[in-house]
Amino acid sequence: MALLAVASTFVGVADVTPGSLLAQGTDGEAARLLVASRIPRTISLVLAGASLAIVGLIMQMLVRNRFVEPSTTGTAESAALGLLAVTLLAPGMPLIGKMGVAAVFALAGTGLFLLVLRRIPVRQIVLVPLVGIMLGGVIGAVTTFIAYRYDLLQTLGTWMTGDFSGILRGRYELLWIAFVLTVLAWVAADRFTVVGLGRDVATNLGLHHGRVLAGGLAIVAVITATVVVTAGVIPFLGLVVPNIVSMVIGDDVRRGIPWVAVLGAGFVVACDLLGRLIRFPYEIPLGIVVGVVGAALFLWLLLRKGSRAH
Amino acid sequence: MISVASATKRYGRTAVVDDVALELGDVGVTAIIGANGAGKSTLLSLIGRLLPLDSGRIEIDGLDVGATKGDVLARLVAVLRQENHLTARLTVRDLVGFGRFPHGRGRIDAAGRAAIEEAIAYLDLEPFAERFLDELSGGQRQRAFIAMALAQDTRYLLLDEPLNSLDLRHAVEIMRLLRRLAAERGTRVVVVLHDLNFAAAHADRIVAMRDGRVIADGPPASVMRSEVLEAVYDLPIDVREIDGSPVGLYFR
């Protein structure tokens, strides 16, 4: 993980290597590039990867289904819709305000998903993410239509496809909010595990089920919104990483969170590196690389022997 | 004491629990029996505040179930529903450990660790303690959940058909365990049972329900009578005395 992060800071079009850094000193071109672009990019990759993977873990506990994450519950699409709304109605709003609006939309979208789920008691666990993907499809279609009418399709594209190539110093700091929230999630980890045991068990253990659900969804919505605002949607990450961790060490959230965070960050940094190297000096956006690798891993999780999807 | 005063719960227009008044917890093991849909499980869920009351009042040791803080009640009463569909992948020891949640909000002290080990030992789960729940048989998983309720270390223990999915040997062992809990720890157990003979053999008191009401209540000898049981189950049941205790015969 640490090695990946170091490698990530030294890959790029411009020549930044430990050698060039030493040769040019702290005022050189390489050092300025490192501080303004490369280090922010690596930090934001690590923050986004870790927090989105944890968001997946939390959602899986709250919904009690291992195939949900922001991109299979309409959360990410709702955040993008919110971002579009604020771009049209209040384009001058500061980034943090935009993020707030996106978070409110993400929360509403996820709430809608839970309401739909409550209406149709789903017996098969793979149907739950299907319902979410359909809902996300509807929200996405509305968003695309509006974006088309106002000639914002290209902007929408940058939100829906996670891409870290535009990350510079001063343009990623919102992600520290996601970091704070993941620490909060770690503190509340046991509550999420208990809620994952079901409403009755949670009530029996003296936990206010609704309050934990609301708090968890708020964390999910804000983290999703910050990542969508700064870099764009990274699909499958919150699904693949927690499932792999669960296979090995189980679902105790407190025990799982550090592993999910490290693996999530490592996965994103590696995919970003891959996207930068495949057709160097051009880049493939991270969202696409993660989408392809993540989808393959997701299929493997579904099809593997003993998977509880059957 | 658990006091239930004119408790009513409706689903649509049918009252599943209909104006029930009852005092529970005076003896070690109380069994609630009745046909499907008689309201036994609903009554237990109402007492364990898993369902809200439509009207009436339920108090446990003077605390109103509807108004008392969740963690206060969780140190007083443990309730276990019959279906525990589990998607979370936890080890038996982790699950039992969550029984200590009301006592320390996730922090487990030495007394808590002792309670966890004791609960695991009580249910003969030591060989499976590190196994994940989804790798166990239905009966083992059921015992793990009972162990969690035990680790909660409450005065009142409410169990909804705990013998479901257990084979005969484990069913008998669970009933013996409930007796032991009552004798050794003074736990007041209220248990919904499907099999009236398990109730007759192990309970100190039997509460029989039908159509949301209590229609018979007393020591096994007074409830285990043909005319009472026929009214409860709508089935002629022959009651014989075997080795001094009543046994209902209803297999043909």
Coordinates of C-alpha atoms in Angstrom, one line a residue:
Chain A
M1 CA 0.0 0.0 0.0
A2 CA 2.7 2.5 1.0
L3 CA 4.8 1.4 -1.9
L4 CA 1.9 1.9 -4.3
A5 CA 1.4 5.3 -2.9
V6 CA 5.0 6.3 -3.4
A7 CA 5.0 4.8 -7.0
S8 CA 1.8 6.8 -7.7
T9 CA 3.5 10.1 -6.9
F10 CA 6.3 9.4 -9.4
V11 CA 4.2 8.4 -12.4
G12 CA 3.2 11.0 -14.8
V13 CA 3.9 12.8 -18.1
A14 CA 6.4 15.3 -16.6
D15 CA 9.6 13.8 -15.3
V16 CA 9.4 13.6 -11.5
T17 CA 11.7 11.1 -10.0
P18 CA 13.6 11.0 -6.8
G19 CA 16.7 11.8 -8.9
S20 CA 15.2 14.9 -10.5
L21 CA 13.9 16.1 -7.1
L22 CA 17.4 15.9 -5.6
A23 CA 19.0 17.5 -8.7
Q24 CA 16.6 20.5 -8.8
G25 CA 16.1 21.0 -5.1
T26 CA 13.0 22.2 -3.3
D27 CA 12.5 25.2 -5.7
G28 CA 12.7 23.1 -8.8
E29 CA 10.1 22.2 -11.4
A30 CA 9.8 18.7 -10.1
A31 CA 9.2 19.7 -6.5
R32 CA 6.5 22.1 -7.4
L33 CA 4.8 19.5 -9.5
L34 CA 5.1 17.1 -6.7
V35 CA 3.5 19.4 -4.2
A36 CA 0.8 20.9 -6.4
S37 CA -0.3 17.8 -8.3
R38 CA 1.2 14.5 -7.6
I39 CA 0.9 14.4 -3.8
P40 CA -2.6 15.8 -3.8
R41 CA -3.6 13.2 -6.3
T42 CA -2.2 10.3 -4.3
I43 CA -3.7 11.7 -1.0
S44 CA -7.1 12.1 -2.7
L45 CA -6.9 8.6 -4.2
V46 CA -6.2 7.1 -0.8
L47 CA -8.9 9.1 1.0
A48 CA -11.6 8.4 -1.7
G49 CA -10.7 4.7 -1.9
A50 CA -10.7 4.1 1.8
S51 CA -13.8 6.0 2.5
L52 CA -15.9 4.7 -0.4
A53 CA -15.0 1.1 0.6
I54 CA -16.1 1.8 4.1
V55 CA -19.3 3.3 2.8
G56 CA -20.0 0.0 1.1
L57 CA -19.4 -1.9 4.3
I58 CA -21.7 0.3 6.3
M59 CA -24.5 0.1 3.7
Q60 CA -24.2 -3.6 3.6
M61 CA -24.7 -3.7 7.3
L62 CA -27.6 -1.2 7.3
V63 CA -29.5 -2.9 4.4
R64 CA -28.4 -6.4 5.5
N65 CA -27.4 -7.3 2.0
R66 CA -23.9 -7.8 0.8
F67 CA -24.5 -6.5 -2.7
V68 CA -25.3 -2.9 -2.0
E69 CA -23.1 0.1 -2.3
P70 CA -23.6 3.7 -3.5
S71 CA -23.7 2.7 -7.2
T72 CA -26.3 -0.1 -6.7
T73 CA -28.8 1.9 -4.6
G74 CA -29.3 5.1 -6.5
T75 CA -27.1 7.0 -4.0
A76 CA -24.4 8.0 -6.5
E77 CA -26.9 8.9 -9.2
S78 CA -28.8 11.0 -6.8
A79 CA -25.7 12.9 -5.7
A80 CA -25.0 13.6 -9.4
L81 CA -28.6 14.9 -9.8
G82 CA -28.1 17.2 -6.8
L83 CA -24.9 18.5 -8.3
L84 CA -26.6 19.1 -11.6
A85 CA -29.4 21.0 -9.8
V86 CA -27.0 23.2 -8.0
T87 CA -25.0 23.9 -11.1
L88 CA -28.1 25.1 -12.9
L89 CA -29.8 27.0 -10.1
A90 CA -26.9 28.4 -8.0
P91 CA -23.7 28.1 -10.1
G92 CA -21.8 30.5 -7.9
M93 CA -22.2 28.4 -4.8
P94 CA -18.8 27.4 -3.2
L95 CA -17.8 23.8 -3.6
I96 CA -18.7 22.9 0.0
G97 CA -22.2 24.1 -0.6
K98 CA -22.5 22.1 -3.8
M99 CA -21.3 19.1 -1.9
G100 CA -23.9 19.7 0.8
V101 CA -26.7 19.8 -1.8
A102 CA -25.4 16.7 -3.4
A103 CA -25.3 15.0 0.0
V104 CA -29.0 15.9 0.6
F105 CA -29.9 14.5 -2.7
A106 CA -27.9 11.3 -2.0
L107 CA -29.7 10.9 1.3
A108 CA -33.1 11.4 -0.3
G109 CA -32.2 8.9 -3.1
T110 CA -31.0 6.3 -0.6
G111 CA -34.1 6.9 1.5
L112 CA -36.3 6.3 -1.5
F113 CA -34.4 3.1 -2.2
L114 CA -35.1 1.9 1.4
L115 CA -38.8 2.8 1.0
V116 CA -39.1 0.9 -2.2
L117 CA -37.4 -2.1 -0.5
R118 CA -39.9 -2.0 2.4
R119 CA -42.8 -2.0 0.0
I120 CA -41.6 -5.0 -1.9
P121 CA -40.4 -7.7 0.5
V122 CA -37.6 -9.2 -1.5
R123 CA -36.8 -12.8 -0.8
Q124 CA -33.7 -13.2 -3.0
I125 CA -30.8 -11.2 -1.9
V126 CA -29.5 -10.5 -5.5
L127 CA -32.8 -8.8 -6.2
V128 CA -32.1 -6.0 -3.7
P129 CA -29.2 -4.5 -5.7
L130 CA -31.3 -5.0 -8.9
V131 CA -34.0 -2.8 -7.4
G132 CA -31.3 -0.2 -6.5
I133 CA -29.8 -0.4 -10.0
M134 CA -33.2 0.2 -11.6
L135 CA -33.9 3.1 -9.3
G136 CA -30.4 4.5 -10.1
G137 CA -31.2 4.0 -13.8
V138 CA -34.4 6.1 -13.5
I139 CA -32.7 8.9 -11.5
G140 CA -29.8 8.7 -14.0
A141 CA -32.1 9.0 -16.9
V142 CA -33.8 12.1 -15.4
T143 CA -30.4 13.6 -14.8
T144 CA -29.2 12.9 -18.3
F145 CA -32.4 14.4 -19.8
I146 CA -31.9 17.6 -17.8
A147 CA -28.2 17.8 -18.6
Y148 CA -29.0 17.3 -22.3
R149 CA -31.6 20.1 -22.3
Y150 CA -29.1 22.5 -20.7
D151 CA -26.1 21.3 -22.7
L152 CA -24.3 19.9 -19.6
L153 CA -23.8 16.4 -20.7
Q154 CA -20.0 16.7 -20.7
T155 CA -20.0 18.1 -17.1
L156 CA -22.3 15.2 -16.1
G157 CA -19.8 12.8 -17.6
T158 CA -17.0 14.0 -15.4
W159 CA -19.2 13.4 -12.3
M160 CA -20.3 9.9 -13.4
T161 CA -16.8 8.7 -14.2
G162 CA -14.3 9.0 -11.4
D163 CA -11.2 10.7 -12.7
F164 CA -8.3 12.0 -10.6
S165 CA -6.3 13.6 -13.4
G166 CA -7.7 17.0 -12.6
I167 CA -6.8 16.9 -8.9
L168 CA -4.6 19.8 -7.8
R169 CA -3.8 21.3 -4.5
G170 CA -6.8 23.3 -3.4
R171 CA -9.2 21.1 -5.3
Y172 CA -9.3 17.9 -3.2
E173 CA -9.4 19.2 0.4
L174 CA -13.1 18.4 0.7
L175 CA -12.1 14.7 0.9
W176 CA -10.8 15.3 4.4
I177 CA -14.5 15.5 5.4
A178 CA -14.8 12.0 4.1
F179 CA -11.8 11.1 6.2
V180 CA -13.3 12.6 9.4
L181 CA -16.5 10.6 8.7
T182 CA -14.7 7.3 8.3
V183 CA -13.1 7.9 11.7
L184 CA -16.6 8.5 13.1
A185 CA -17.8 5.3 11.4
W186 CA -14.9 3.4 13.1
V187 CA -15.9 4.8 16.5
A188 CA -19.5 3.6 15.9
A189 CA -18.5 0.3 14.3
D190 CA -20.1 -1.9 16.9
R191 CA -23.5 -0.2 16.4
F192 CA -23.3 -1.0 12.7
T193 CA -22.5 -4.7 13.4
V194 CA -25.5 -4.9 15.8
V195 CA -27.8 -3.3 13.2
G196 CA -26.5 -5.8 10.7
L197 CA -27.9 -8.5 13.0
G198 CA -31.4 -7.2 12.3
R199 CA -33.9 -4.8 13.9
D200 CA -35.1 -7.2 16.5
V201 CA -31.7 -8.1 17.8
A202 CA -30.6 -4.4 17.8
T203 CA -33.7 -3.4 19.8
N204 CA -33.1 -6.3 22.2
L205 CA -29.6 -5.0 22.8
G206 CA -31.0 -1.6 23.6
L207 CA -30.0 0.1 20.4
H208 CA -32.3 2.6 18.7
H209 CA -32.4 1.0 15.3
G210 CA -33.8 4.0 13.5
R211 CA -31.2 6.4 14.9
V212 CA -28.3 4.2 13.8
L213 CA -29.9 3.8 10.4
A214 CA -30.2 7.6 10.0
G215 CA -26.7 8.3 11.3
G216 CA -25.2 5.6 9.0
L217 CA -27.1 6.9 6.0
A218 CA -25.9 10.4 6.7
I219 CA -22.3 9.2 6.7
V220 CA -22.9 7.3 3.4
A221 CA -24.6 10.3 1.7
V222 CA -21.9 12.8 2.7
I223 CA -19.0 10.6 1.8
T224 CA -20.5 9.7 -1.5
A225 CA -21.2 13.4 -2.3
T226 CA -17.7 14.5 -1.4
V227 CA -16.2 11.9 -3.7
V228 CA -18.6 12.6 -6.6
V229 CA -17.9 16.4 -6.2
T230 CA -14.2 16.1 -6.2
A231 CA -13.5 13.2 -8.6
G232 CA -16.7 11.4 -9.7
V233 CA -18.3 8.0 -9.2
I234 CA -16.0 5.1 -8.5
P235 CA -18.3 2.0 -9.1
F236 CA -18.1 -1.4 -7.5
L237 CA -15.4 -0.4 -5.0
G238 CA -17.7 -0.4 -2.0
L239 CA -19.0 -3.8 -3.1
V240 CA -15.8 -5.7 -4.0
V241 CA -13.6 -4.7 -1.1
P242 CA -15.9 -5.4 1.9
N243 CA -16.9 -8.7 0.4
I244 CA -13.3 -9.9 0.1
V245 CA -12.6 -8.7 3.6
S246 CA -15.7 -10.5 4.9
M247 CA -14.7 -13.8 3.3
V248 CA -11.4 -13.7 5.2
I249 CA -12.1 -12.2 8.6
G250 CA -15.9 -12.0 8.8
D251 CA -18.4 -9.1 9.3
D252 CA -17.4 -7.7 12.6
V253 CA -17.3 -4.0 11.5
R254 CA -14.8 -2.9 14.1
R255 CA -12.3 -5.6 13.1
G256 CA -13.1 -5.1 9.4
I257 CA -12.8 -1.4 9.0
P258 CA -9.0 -1.0 9.0
W259 CA -8.7 -3.8 6.4
V260 CA -11.4 -2.4 4.2
A261 CA -9.8 1.0 4.4
V262 CA -6.3 -0.2 3.4
L263 CA -7.5 -2.6 0.7
G264 CA -9.9 0.1 -0.7
A265 CA -7.1 2.7 -0.8
G266 CA -4.7 0.2 -2.3
F267 CA -7.2 -1.0 -4.9
V268 CA -7.9 2.6 -6.1
V269 CA -4.3 3.7 -6.2
A270 CA -3.4 0.5 -8.1
C271 CA -6.2 1.0 -10.6
D272 CA -5.3 4.7 -11.1
L273 CA -1.7 3.7 -11.7
L274 CA -2.8 1.1 -14.2
G275 CA -5.0 3.8 -16.0
R276 CA -2.0 6.1 -16.2
L277 CA 0.4 3.4 -17.5
I278 CA -1.7 1.5 -20.0
R279 CA -1.5 4.1 -22.8
F280 CA 1.1 6.4 -21.4
P281 CA 1.4 9.4 -21.8
Y282 CA -2.4 9.5 -22.0
E283 CA -4.7 8.5 -19.2
I284 CA -7.7 6.2 -18.8
P285 CA -10.1 7.6 -16.2
L286 CA -10.0 5.8 -12.9
G287 CA -13.8 5.1 -12.9
I288 CA -13.4 3.1 -16.1
V289 CA -10.5 1.0 -14.9
V290 CA -12.2 0.3 -11.5
G291 CA -15.4 -0.4 -13.4
V292 CA -13.8 -3.1 -15.5
V293 CA -11.6 -4.7 -12.8
G294 CA -14.4 -4.3 -10.2
A295 CA -17.1 -5.8 -12.4
A296 CA -14.8 -8.8 -13.1
L297 CA -14.2 -9.3 -9.3
F298 CA -17.9 -8.8 -8.6
L299 CA -18.9 -11.6 -11.1
W300 CA -16.3 -13.8 -9.5
L301 CA -17.8 -13.1 -6.1
L302 CA -21.3 -14.0 -7.4
L303 CA -20.3 -17.1 -9.1
R304 CA -17.7 -18.5 -6.7
K305 CA -18.6 -21.8 -5.0
G306 CA -20.4 -21.3 -1.7
S307 CA -21.5 -17.8 -2.5
R308 CA -24.6 -17.0 -0.5
A309 CA -26.2 -15.3 -3.5
H310 CA -27.7 -18.6 -4.5
Chain B
M1 CA -42.5 -8.8 37.7
I2 CA -43.8 -8.3 34.2
S3 CA -47.3 -6.9 34.3
V4 CA -49.4 -6.7 31.2
A5 CA -52.5 -4.5 31.5
S6 CA -55.2 -4.6 28.8
A7 CA -52.6 -5.0 26.1
T8 CA -54.0 -5.0 22.5
K9 CA -52.3 -5.3 19.2
R10 CA -54.2 -5.2 15.9
Y11 CA -53.3 -6.1 12.4
G12 CA -55.9 -4.5 10.2
R13 CA -59.2 -5.2 12.0
T14 CA -58.2 -8.4 13.7
A15 CA -56.9 -8.1 17.2
V16 CA -53.9 -10.5 17.4
V17 CA -53.5 -9.8 21.1
D18 CA -56.9 -8.8 22.5
D19 CA -57.1 -7.0 25.8
V20 CA -54.7 -9.3 27.7
A21 CA -54.1 -8.8 31.4
L22 CA -51.3 -11.0 32.8
E23 CA -48.6 -11.0 35.5
L24 CA -45.5 -13.0 34.5
G25 CA -42.2 -13.8 36.1
D26 CA -43.5 -15.0 39.4
V27 CA -42.0 -18.5 38.9
G28 CA -38.9 -19.8 37.2
V29 CA -40.2 -21.1 33.8
T30 CA -43.5 -19.9 32.3
A31 CA -44.6 -21.5 29.1
I32 CA -47.0 -19.9 26.7
I33 CA -48.9 -22.4 24.5
G34 CA -51.6 -22.1 21.8
A35 CA -52.4 -22.8 18.2
N36 CA -50.9 -20.9 15.3
G37 CA -52.2 -17.4 15.3
A38 CA -53.2 -17.5 18.9
G39 CA -51.1 -14.4 19.6
K40 CA -48.3 -16.0 21.7
S41 CA -45.4 -14.7 19.7
T42 CA -47.0 -11.3 19.3
L43 CA -47.5 -11.0 23.1
L44 CA -43.9 -12.0 23.6
S45 CA -42.7 -9.3 21.1
L46 CA -44.9 -6.7 22.8
I47 CA -43.3 -7.5 26.2
G48 CA -39.9 -7.4 24.6
R49 CA -40.8 -4.0 22.9
L50 CA -40.0 -5.4 19.5
L51 CA -43.5 -4.3 18.5
P52 CA -45.4 -1.2 19.7
L53 CA -48.6 -1.6 21.6
D54 CA -51.9 -0.3 20.1
S55 CA -53.3 0.2 23.5
G56 CA -52.7 -0.9 27.1
R57 CA -49.6 -0.9 29.1
I58 CA -46.7 -3.3 29.9
E59 CA -44.3 -2.8 32.8
I60 CA -41.2 -4.8 33.7
D61 CA -40.2 -4.2 37.3
G62 CA -42.2 -1.0 37.2
L63 CA -40.6 0.3 34.0
D64 CA -43.0 1.2 31.2
V65 CA -41.7 -0.8 28.2
G66 CA -42.9 1.9 25.8
A67 CA -41.2 4.8 27.6
T68 CA -38.0 3.4 29.1
K69 CA -34.6 3.9 27.5
G70 CA -33.5 1.0 25.3
D71 CA -30.3 0.2 27.1
V72 CA -31.9 0.2 30.6
L73 CA -34.5 -2.4 29.4
A74 CA -31.7 -4.3 27.7
R75 CA -30.0 -4.9 31.0
L76 CA -33.3 -6.2 32.5
V77 CA -34.9 -8.3 29.8
A78 CA -33.5 -10.3 26.8
V79 CA -35.8 -11.4 24.0
L80 CA -35.1 -13.7 21.2
R81 CA -37.4 -14.1 18.2
Q82 CA -37.7 -17.4 16.4
E83 CA -36.3 -16.4 12.9
N84 CA -32.8 -15.2 13.0
H85 CA -32.0 -14.9 9.4
L86 CA -28.4 -13.9 9.5
T87 CA -26.5 -12.3 6.7
A88 CA -23.7 -11.0 8.8
R89 CA -20.7 -13.3 9.0
L90 CA -19.7 -13.4 12.7
T91 CA -18.0 -16.0 14.8
V92 CA -20.0 -17.6 17.6
R93 CA -17.8 -15.8 20.2
D94 CA -18.3 -12.4 18.5
L95 CA -22.1 -13.0 18.5
V96 CA -22.2 -14.0 22.1
G97 CA -20.0 -11.0 22.8
F98 CA -22.6 -8.6 21.5
G99 CA -24.9 -9.9 24.3
R100 CA -22.6 -7.6 26.4
F101 CA -23.4 -4.6 24.3
P102 CA -26.0 -3.1 26.7
H103 CA -23.4 -3.3 29.6
G104 CA -20.5 -1.6 28.0
R105 CA -21.4 -0.2 24.5
G106 CA -18.9 -2.4 22.9
R107 CA -16.2 -2.3 25.5
I108 CA -15.9 -5.7 27.3
D109 CA -14.4 -5.8 30.7
A110 CA -13.2 -8.8 32.7
A111 CA -16.7 -9.6 34.0
G112 CA -18.0 -9.4 30.5
R113 CA -15.5 -11.8 29.2
A114 CA -16.3 -14.2 31.9
A115 CA -20.0 -13.9 31.1
I116 CA -19.3 -14.7 27.5
E117 CA -17.2 -17.7 28.2
E118 CA -19.8 -19.0 30.7
A119 CA -22.6 -18.6 28.2
I120 CA -20.6 -20.4 25.5
A121 CA -19.9 -23.2 28.0
Y122 CA -23.5 -23.3 29.1
L123 CA -24.6 -24.2 25.6
D124 CA -21.7 -26.5 24.8
L125 CA -20.5 -24.2 22.1
E126 CA -16.8 -24.3 23.0
P127 CA -15.8 -26.5 19.9
F128 CA -17.5 -24.0 17.6
A129 CA -16.6 -20.7 19.3
E130 CA -14.3 -19.6 16.5
R131 CA -16.5 -20.8 13.7
F132 CA -18.5 -18.4 11.6
L133 CA -22.3 -18.7 12.1
D134 CA -22.9 -19.4 8.4
E135 CA -20.8 -22.6 8.8
L136 CA -23.0 -24.0 11.6
S137 CA -26.1 -26.2 11.5
G138 CA -29.5 -24.6 12.3
G139 CA -29.4 -26.1 15.8
Q140 CA -25.9 -24.8 16.6
R141 CA -26.8 -21.4 15.3
Q142 CA -30.0 -21.4 17.5
R143 CA -27.8 -22.3 20.5
A144 CA -25.4 -19.5 19.7
F145 CA -28.3 -17.0 19.7
I146 CA -29.5 -18.3 23.1
A147 CA -25.9 -18.0 24.4
M148 CA -26.0 -14.3 23.3
A149 CA -29.2 -13.7 25.3
L150 CA -27.6 -15.5 28.2
A151 CA -24.5 -13.3 28.1
Q152 CA -26.8 -10.3 28.3
D153 CA -27.3 -11.5 31.9
T154 CA -30.8 -10.2 32.4
R155 CA -33.4 -11.1 35.1
Y156 CA -36.0 -11.8 32.5
L157 CA -35.4 -14.0 29.4
L158 CA -38.1 -14.2 26.7
L159 CA -37.7 -16.9 24.1
D160 CA -40.0 -17.4 21.1
E161 CA -40.1 -21.1 20.1
P162 CA -36.4 -21.8 20.9
L163 CA -36.9 -25.5 20.1
N164 CA -37.6 -24.8 16.4
S165 CA -35.0 -26.5 14.2
L166 CA -33.6 -28.4 17.1
D167 CA -33.5 -32.2 17.2
L168 CA -35.0 -34.0 20.2
R169 CA -31.8 -34.2 22.1
H170 CA -30.9 -30.6 21.8
A171 CA -34.6 -29.6 22.5
V172 CA -34.5 -31.5 25.8
E173 CA -31.1 -30.0 26.6
I174 CA -32.4 -26.4 26.0
M175 CA -35.4 -27.0 28.3
R176 CA -33.1 -28.5 31.0
L177 CA -30.9 -25.4 30.5
L178 CA -33.8 -23.1 31.1
R179 CA -34.6 -24.9 34.3
R180 CA -31.0 -24.7 35.4
L181 CA -31.0 -20.9 34.7
A182 CA -34.1 -20.5 36.8
A183 CA -32.6 -22.5 39.6
E184 CA -29.0 -21.3 39.6
R185 CA -29.4 -17.7 38.6
G186 CA -32.9 -16.9 39.5
T187 CA -33.7 -16.0 35.9
R188 CA -37.4 -15.7 35.1
V189 CA -37.9 -17.4 31.8
V190 CA -41.0 -16.9 29.6
V191 CA -41.0 -19.3 26.6
V192 CA -43.4 -19.8 23.8
L193 CA -43.6 -23.5 23.0
H194 CA -45.2 -25.4 20.2
D195 CA -45.1 -28.8 21.9
L196 CA -47.4 -28.8 24.9
N197 CA -45.6 -31.8 26.4
F198 CA -42.3 -29.9 26.6
A199 CA -44.3 -27.3 28.5
A200 CA -45.9 -29.8 30.8
A201 CA -42.6 -31.5 31.5
H202 CA -40.5 -28.4 32.2
A203 CA -42.6 -25.4 33.0
D204 CA -43.8 -24.2 36.4
R205 CA -46.7 -22.5 34.9
I206 CA -48.5 -22.7 31.6
V207 CA -50.4 -19.8 29.9
A208 CA -52.7 -21.0 27.1
M209 CA -53.9 -18.5 24.5
R210 CA -56.5 -18.6 21.8
D211 CA -57.6 -15.8 19.5
G212 CA -55.5 -13.3 21.2
R213 CA -56.8 -14.0 24.7
V214 CA -55.6 -16.0 27.6
I215 CA -58.0 -18.9 28.2
A216 CA -56.2 -21.0 30.8
D217 CA -53.4 -20.1 33.2
G218 CA -51.9 -22.2 36.0
P219 CA -49.5 -25.0 37.0
P220 CA -49.2 -27.8 34.4
A221 CA -51.6 -30.0 36.4
S222 CA -54.4 -27.5 36.0
V223 CA -53.9 -26.7 32.3
M224 CA -53.0 -30.3 31.1
R225 CA -56.6 -31.5 31.1
S226 CA -58.5 -32.8 28.1
E227 CA -61.3 -30.3 28.2
V228 CA -58.9 -27.3 28.5
L229 CA -56.5 -28.5 25.8
E230 CA -59.4 -29.2 23.4
A231 CA -60.5 -25.6 23.8
V232 CA -56.9 -24.4 23.2
Y233 CA -56.1 -26.5 20.1
D234 CA -59.5 -27.4 18.7
L235 CA -58.4 -31.0 18.8
P236 CA -59.3 -33.9 21.1
I237 CA -56.3 -34.5 23.3
D238 CA -56.1 -37.5 25.6
V239 CA -54.1 -36.7 28.8
R240 CA -52.5 -39.6 30.6
E241 CA -50.4 -39.6 33.7
I242 CA -46.9 -41.1 33.1
D243 CA -44.6 -41.3 36.1
G244 CA -46.6 -38.7 37.9
S245 CA -46.7 -36.0 35.3
P246 CA -49.4 -35.4 32.6
V247 CA -48.7 -36.2 29.0
G248 CA -51.0 -35.2 26.1
L249 CA -51.5 -37.7 23.4
Y250 CA -52.5 -36.2 20.1
F251 CA -50.6 -38.1 17.4
R252 CA -53.7 -39.9 16.1

